[in-house]
Amino acid sequence: MPGAEPPLTEVMQRALTVLWALGPKIVLDLGCGPGRETLALTALPGVRVVAVDTDREALAAAPAHRNVLYVKADATRLPLASDAAQAAYSFGLLQALGRSSDAPTRDLMQELQRVIDASGVAVMGTLADFRRSERPDRSLTGAEVSKALRGRFVLQELIGLIDLEHDGQRCRYWYIAATPIADG
């Protein structure tokens, strides 16, 4: 049915539960692309979503919603004030940033630590499929993600694993929830 929201996976449902527990007012959807999961974030009561991507065409294709503001920006340099959001969500951004080195992933964590208030949370999903080495997006190991989080965030929960179809291939992803360490 055109316009219908896709069914939520059990893992995405758990991610939303983690976010609901906070009662956030502003949730960032980082690397939102055409907004496939952005509308699910609007189900959080009283939330406004700031959906961010660098791809102008993807943003133009994203579904309009009164509680969503789409912004063309680099997630490692967000045009937001410090402590502007209570939560961040991303799916796939970590492996996209980690293609060539771990520096962009560390830059993202530094920026998230800046823009998420100290009582907030970041929920992140990333490719964890080590069976396929020919993928353009490299799977990140737990050690690589831990290194990016170090000194910036504390891992709170491995929310779960999910197998999804992507470009005709079955791929495994995992979600985590992490809280920022107070800067200063």
mmCIF file of C-alpha atoms in Angstrom:
data_model
loop_
_atom_site.group_PDB
_atom_site.id
_atom_site.type_symbol
_atom_site.label_atom_id
_atom_site.label_comp_id
_atom_site.label_asym_id
_atom_site.label_seq_id
_atom_site.Cartn_x
_atom_site.Cartn_y
_atom_site.Cartn_z
ATOM 1 C CA MET A 1 0.000 0.000 0.000
ATOM 2 C CA PRO A 2 1.625 3.301 -1.065
ATOM 3 C CA GLY A 3 2.374 5.635 1.803
ATOM 4 C CA ALA A 4 2.040 2.919 4.445
ATOM 5 C CA GLU A 5 4.772 2.758 7.029
ATOM 6 C CA PRO A 6 6.931 -0.392 6.885
ATOM 7 C CA PRO A 7 6.426 -2.809 9.780
ATOM 8 C CA LEU A 8 8.883 -2.291 12.602
ATOM 9 C CA THR A 9 11.332 -5.044 13.372
ATOM 10 C CA GLU A 10 11.657 -6.316 16.934
ATOM 11 C CA VAL A 11 15.077 -4.656 17.156
ATOM 12 C CA MET A 12 13.741 -1.292 15.929
ATOM 13 C CA GLN A 13 10.845 -1.636 18.385
ATOM 14 C CA ARG A 14 13.394 -2.112 21.219
ATOM 15 C CA ALA A 15 15.360 0.911 19.958
ATOM 16 C CA LEU A 16 12.184 3.002 20.132
ATOM 17 C CA THR A 17 11.538 1.703 23.655
ATOM 18 C CA VAL A 18 15.003 2.907 24.718
ATOM 19 C CA LEU A 19 14.226 6.328 23.243
ATOM 20 C CA TRP A 20 10.692 6.450 24.736
ATOM 21 C CA ALA A 21 12.134 5.895 28.213
ATOM 22 C CA LEU A 22 13.870 9.268 27.929
ATOM 23 C CA GLY A 23 10.831 11.256 26.896
ATOM 24 C CA PRO A 24 12.993 13.224 24.447
ATOM 25 C CA LYS A 25 11.842 16.465 22.884
ATOM 26 C CA ILE A 26 14.428 16.518 20.053
ATOM 27 C CA VAL A 27 15.688 13.318 18.396
ATOM 28 C CA LEU A 28 18.326 13.433 15.679
ATOM 29 C CA ASP A 29 18.033 10.945 12.814
ATOM 30 C CA LEU A 30 21.570 10.932 11.467
ATOM 31 C CA GLY A 31 22.256 9.660 7.973
ATOM 32 C CA CYS A 32 18.499 9.521 7.426
ATOM 33 C CA GLY A 33 18.736 9.123 3.642
ATOM 34 C CA PRO A 34 15.215 9.133 2.164
ATOM 35 C CA GLY A 35 13.678 8.889 5.650
ATOM 36 C CA ARG A 36 12.861 5.165 5.750
ATOM 37 C CA GLU A 37 12.915 5.101 9.559
ATOM 38 C CA THR A 38 12.399 8.787 10.291
ATOM 39 C CA LEU A 39 8.622 8.512 10.562
ATOM 40 C CA ALA A 40 8.934 5.702 13.144
ATOM 41 C CA LEU A 41 10.787 8.187 15.352
ATOM 42 C CA THR A 42 7.812 10.581 15.188
ATOM 43 C CA ALA A 43 5.764 7.969 17.102
ATOM 44 C CA LEU A 44 7.544 9.081 20.267
ATOM 45 C CA PRO A 45 5.074 11.325 22.155
ATOM 46 C CA GLY A 46 5.830 15.040 21.836
ATOM 47 C CA VAL A 47 9.028 14.535 19.853
ATOM 48 C CA ARG A 48 10.424 16.623 17.030
ATOM 49 C CA VAL A 49 12.882 14.893 14.712
ATOM 50 C CA VAL A 50 15.796 16.631 13.060
ATOM 51 C CA ALA A 51 16.710 14.302 10.191
ATOM 52 C CA VAL A 52 20.209 14.888 8.807
ATOM 53 C CA ASP A 53 21.912 13.672 5.647
ATOM 54 C CA THR A 54 24.496 14.968 3.182
ATOM 55 C CA ASP A 55 22.555 13.717 0.139
ATOM 56 C CA ARG A 56 20.242 16.460 -1.148
ATOM 57 C CA GLU A 57 18.351 14.057 -3.466
ATOM 58 C CA ALA A 58 17.685 11.575 -0.666
ATOM 59 C CA LEU A 59 16.364 14.365 1.548
ATOM 60 C CA ALA A 60 14.109 15.578 -1.277
ATOM 61 C CA ALA A 61 12.608 12.075 -1.505
ATOM 62 C CA ALA A 62 11.982 11.834 2.247
ATOM 63 C CA PRO A 63 8.359 11.869 3.464
ATOM 64 C CA ALA A 64 7.062 15.161 4.806
ATOM 65 C CA HIS A 65 5.796 15.213 8.380
ATOM 66 C CA ARG A 66 4.870 18.150 10.596
ATOM 67 C CA ASN A 67 7.261 16.980 13.345
ATOM 68 C CA VAL A 68 10.274 16.410 11.072
ATOM 69 C CA LEU A 69 12.826 18.950 9.924
ATOM 70 C CA TYR A 70 15.155 17.636 7.204
ATOM 71 C CA VAL A 71 18.597 19.239 7.199
ATOM 72 C CA LYS A 72 21.423 18.840 4.683
ATOM 73 C CA ALA A 73 24.509 18.641 6.878
ATOM 74 C CA ASP A 74 27.517 16.562 7.808
ATOM 75 C CA ALA A 75 26.773 14.530 10.958
ATOM 76 C CA THR A 76 30.322 15.156 12.192
ATOM 77 C CA ARG A 77 29.711 18.939 12.085
ATOM 78 C CA LEU A 78 26.081 19.511 13.023
ATOM 79 C CA PRO A 79 24.565 22.995 12.776
ATOM 80 C CA LEU A 80 23.143 22.664 16.298
ATOM 81 C CA ALA A 81 23.870 24.212 19.661
ATOM 82 C CA SER A 82 25.502 22.159 22.397
ATOM 83 C CA ASP A 83 23.002 20.027 24.351
ATOM 84 C CA ALA A 84 20.325 20.765 21.713
ATOM 85 C CA ALA A 85 18.966 17.196 21.546
ATOM 86 C CA GLN A 86 18.050 14.506 24.022
ATOM 87 C CA ALA A 87 18.655 11.587 21.678
ATOM 88 C CA ALA A 88 20.200 10.513 18.414
ATOM 89 C CA TYR A 89 19.357 7.598 16.172
ATOM 90 C CA SER A 90 21.336 6.296 13.234
ATOM 91 C CA PHE A 91 21.218 3.200 11.120
ATOM 92 C CA GLY A 92 24.115 2.564 8.770
ATOM 93 C CA LEU A 93 25.996 5.789 9.401
ATOM 94 C CA LEU A 94 28.819 4.180 11.383
ATOM 95 C CA GLN A 95 29.897 1.859 8.578
ATOM 96 C CA ALA A 96 29.513 4.617 5.988
ATOM 97 C CA LEU A 97 31.832 6.850 8.016
ATOM 98 C CA GLY A 98 34.241 3.995 8.741
ATOM 99 C CA ARG A 99 34.947 3.128 5.103
ATOM 100 C CA SER A 100 38.510 4.377 5.037
ATOM 101 C CA SER A 101 39.555 4.987 8.654
ATOM 102 C CA ASP A 102 38.162 5.252 12.151
ATOM 103 C CA ALA A 103 38.747 9.040 12.399
ATOM 104 C CA PRO A 104 35.298 10.030 10.987
ATOM 105 C CA THR A 105 33.567 7.662 13.429
ATOM 106 C CA ARG A 106 35.469 9.213 16.345
ATOM 107 C CA ASP A 107 34.548 12.676 14.981
ATOM 108 C CA LEU A 108 30.880 11.632 14.993
ATOM 109 C CA MET A 109 31.078 10.519 18.633
ATOM 110 C CA GLN A 110 32.734 13.793 19.610
ATOM 111 C CA GLU A 111 29.983 15.749 17.853
ATOM 112 C CA LEU A 112 27.218 13.631 19.387
ATOM 113 C CA GLN A 113 28.719 14.120 22.826
ATOM 114 C CA ARG A 114 28.486 17.870 22.166
ATOM 115 C CA VAL A 115 24.891 18.027 20.872
ATOM 116 C CA ILE A 116 23.203 15.398 23.076
ATOM 117 C CA ASP A 117 22.539 16.563 26.608
ATOM 118 C CA ALA A 118 24.134 14.601 29.442
ATOM 119 C CA SER A 119 20.938 12.665 30.252
ATOM 120 C CA GLY A 120 20.479 11.620 26.617
ATOM 121 C CA VAL A 121 21.200 8.520 24.564
ATOM 122 C CA ALA A 122 22.454 7.548 21.137
ATOM 123 C CA VAL A 123 20.944 4.482 19.480
ATOM 124 C CA MET A 124 23.060 3.271 16.575
ATOM 125 C CA GLY A 125 22.731 0.399 14.153
ATOM 126 C CA THR A 126 25.627 -0.744 12.015
ATOM 127 C CA LEU A 127 26.600 -3.479 9.607
ATOM 128 C CA ALA A 128 27.977 -6.529 11.419
ATOM 129 C CA ASP A 129 28.252 -8.972 8.553
ATOM 130 C CA PHE A 130 31.746 -10.390 8.398
ATOM 131 C CA ARG A 131 30.774 -13.081 5.872
ATOM 132 C CA ARG A 132 31.001 -10.677 2.939
ATOM 133 C CA SER A 133 34.164 -8.708 2.326
ATOM 134 C CA GLU A 134 33.145 -7.363 -1.099
ATOM 135 C CA ARG A 135 30.528 -4.942 0.297
ATOM 136 C CA PRO A 136 31.263 -1.247 -0.262
ATOM 137 C CA ASP A 137 30.406 -0.563 3.395
ATOM 138 C CA ARG A 138 32.812 -2.284 5.734
ATOM 139 C CA SER A 139 31.492 -4.101 8.804
ATOM 140 C CA LEU A 140 32.742 -2.581 12.023
ATOM 141 C CA THR A 141 34.016 -4.800 14.801
ATOM 142 C CA GLY A 142 32.961 -4.362 18.398
ATOM 143 C CA ALA A 143 36.523 -3.227 19.167
ATOM 144 C CA GLU A 144 36.306 -0.480 16.516
ATOM 145 C CA VAL A 145 32.994 0.809 17.871
ATOM 146 C CA SER A 146 34.320 0.624 21.445
ATOM 147 C CA LYS A 147 37.360 2.655 20.388
ATOM 148 C CA ALA A 148 35.109 5.314 18.818
ATOM 149 C CA LEU A 149 32.956 5.467 21.966
ATOM 150 C CA ARG A 150 35.916 5.589 24.384
ATOM 151 C CA GLY A 151 36.002 8.736 26.463
ATOM 152 C CA ARG A 152 32.811 10.050 24.837
ATOM 153 C CA PHE A 153 30.022 7.495 25.451
ATOM 154 C CA VAL A 154 29.289 4.559 27.731
ATOM 155 C CA LEU A 155 27.766 1.497 26.081
ATOM 156 C CA GLN A 156 24.508 0.764 27.893
ATOM 157 C CA GLU A 157 22.972 -2.030 25.869
ATOM 158 C CA LEU A 158 23.404 -4.271 22.865
ATOM 159 C CA ILE A 159 19.830 -3.877 21.694
ATOM 160 C CA GLY A 160 19.976 -6.768 19.266
ATOM 161 C CA LEU A 161 20.925 -8.276 15.949
ATOM 162 C CA ILE A 162 18.836 -8.079 12.819
ATOM 163 C CA ASP A 163 19.145 -9.711 9.410
ATOM 164 C CA LEU A 164 17.858 -7.561 6.556
ATOM 165 C CA GLU A 165 17.746 -7.767 2.782
ATOM 166 C CA HIS A 166 19.991 -5.104 1.223
ATOM 167 C CA ASP A 167 20.710 -4.843 -2.518
ATOM 168 C CA GLY A 168 19.563 -8.432 -3.005
ATOM 169 C CA GLN A 169 21.789 -9.790 -0.222
ATOM 170 C CA ARG A 170 20.968 -10.819 3.320
ATOM 171 C CA CYS A 171 23.025 -8.738 5.748
ATOM 172 C CA ARG A 172 23.415 -8.738 9.517
ATOM 173 C CA TYR A 173 23.278 -5.523 11.560
ATOM 174 C CA TRP A 174 23.448 -4.782 15.282
ATOM 175 C CA TYR A 175 22.064 -1.944 17.361
ATOM 176 C CA ILE A 176 23.549 -0.435 20.495
ATOM 177 C CA ALA A 177 22.469 2.216 22.979
ATOM 178 C CA ALA A 178 25.103 4.474 24.531
ATOM 179 C CA THR A 179 24.958 7.471 26.847
ATOM 180 C CA PRO A 180 27.237 10.500 26.633
ATOM 181 C CA ILE A 181 29.914 11.121 29.199
ATOM 182 C CA ALA A 182 29.614 14.630 30.596
ATOM 183 C CA ASP A 183 32.222 16.762 28.838
ATOM 184 C CA GLY A 184 34.324 18.771 31.182
#
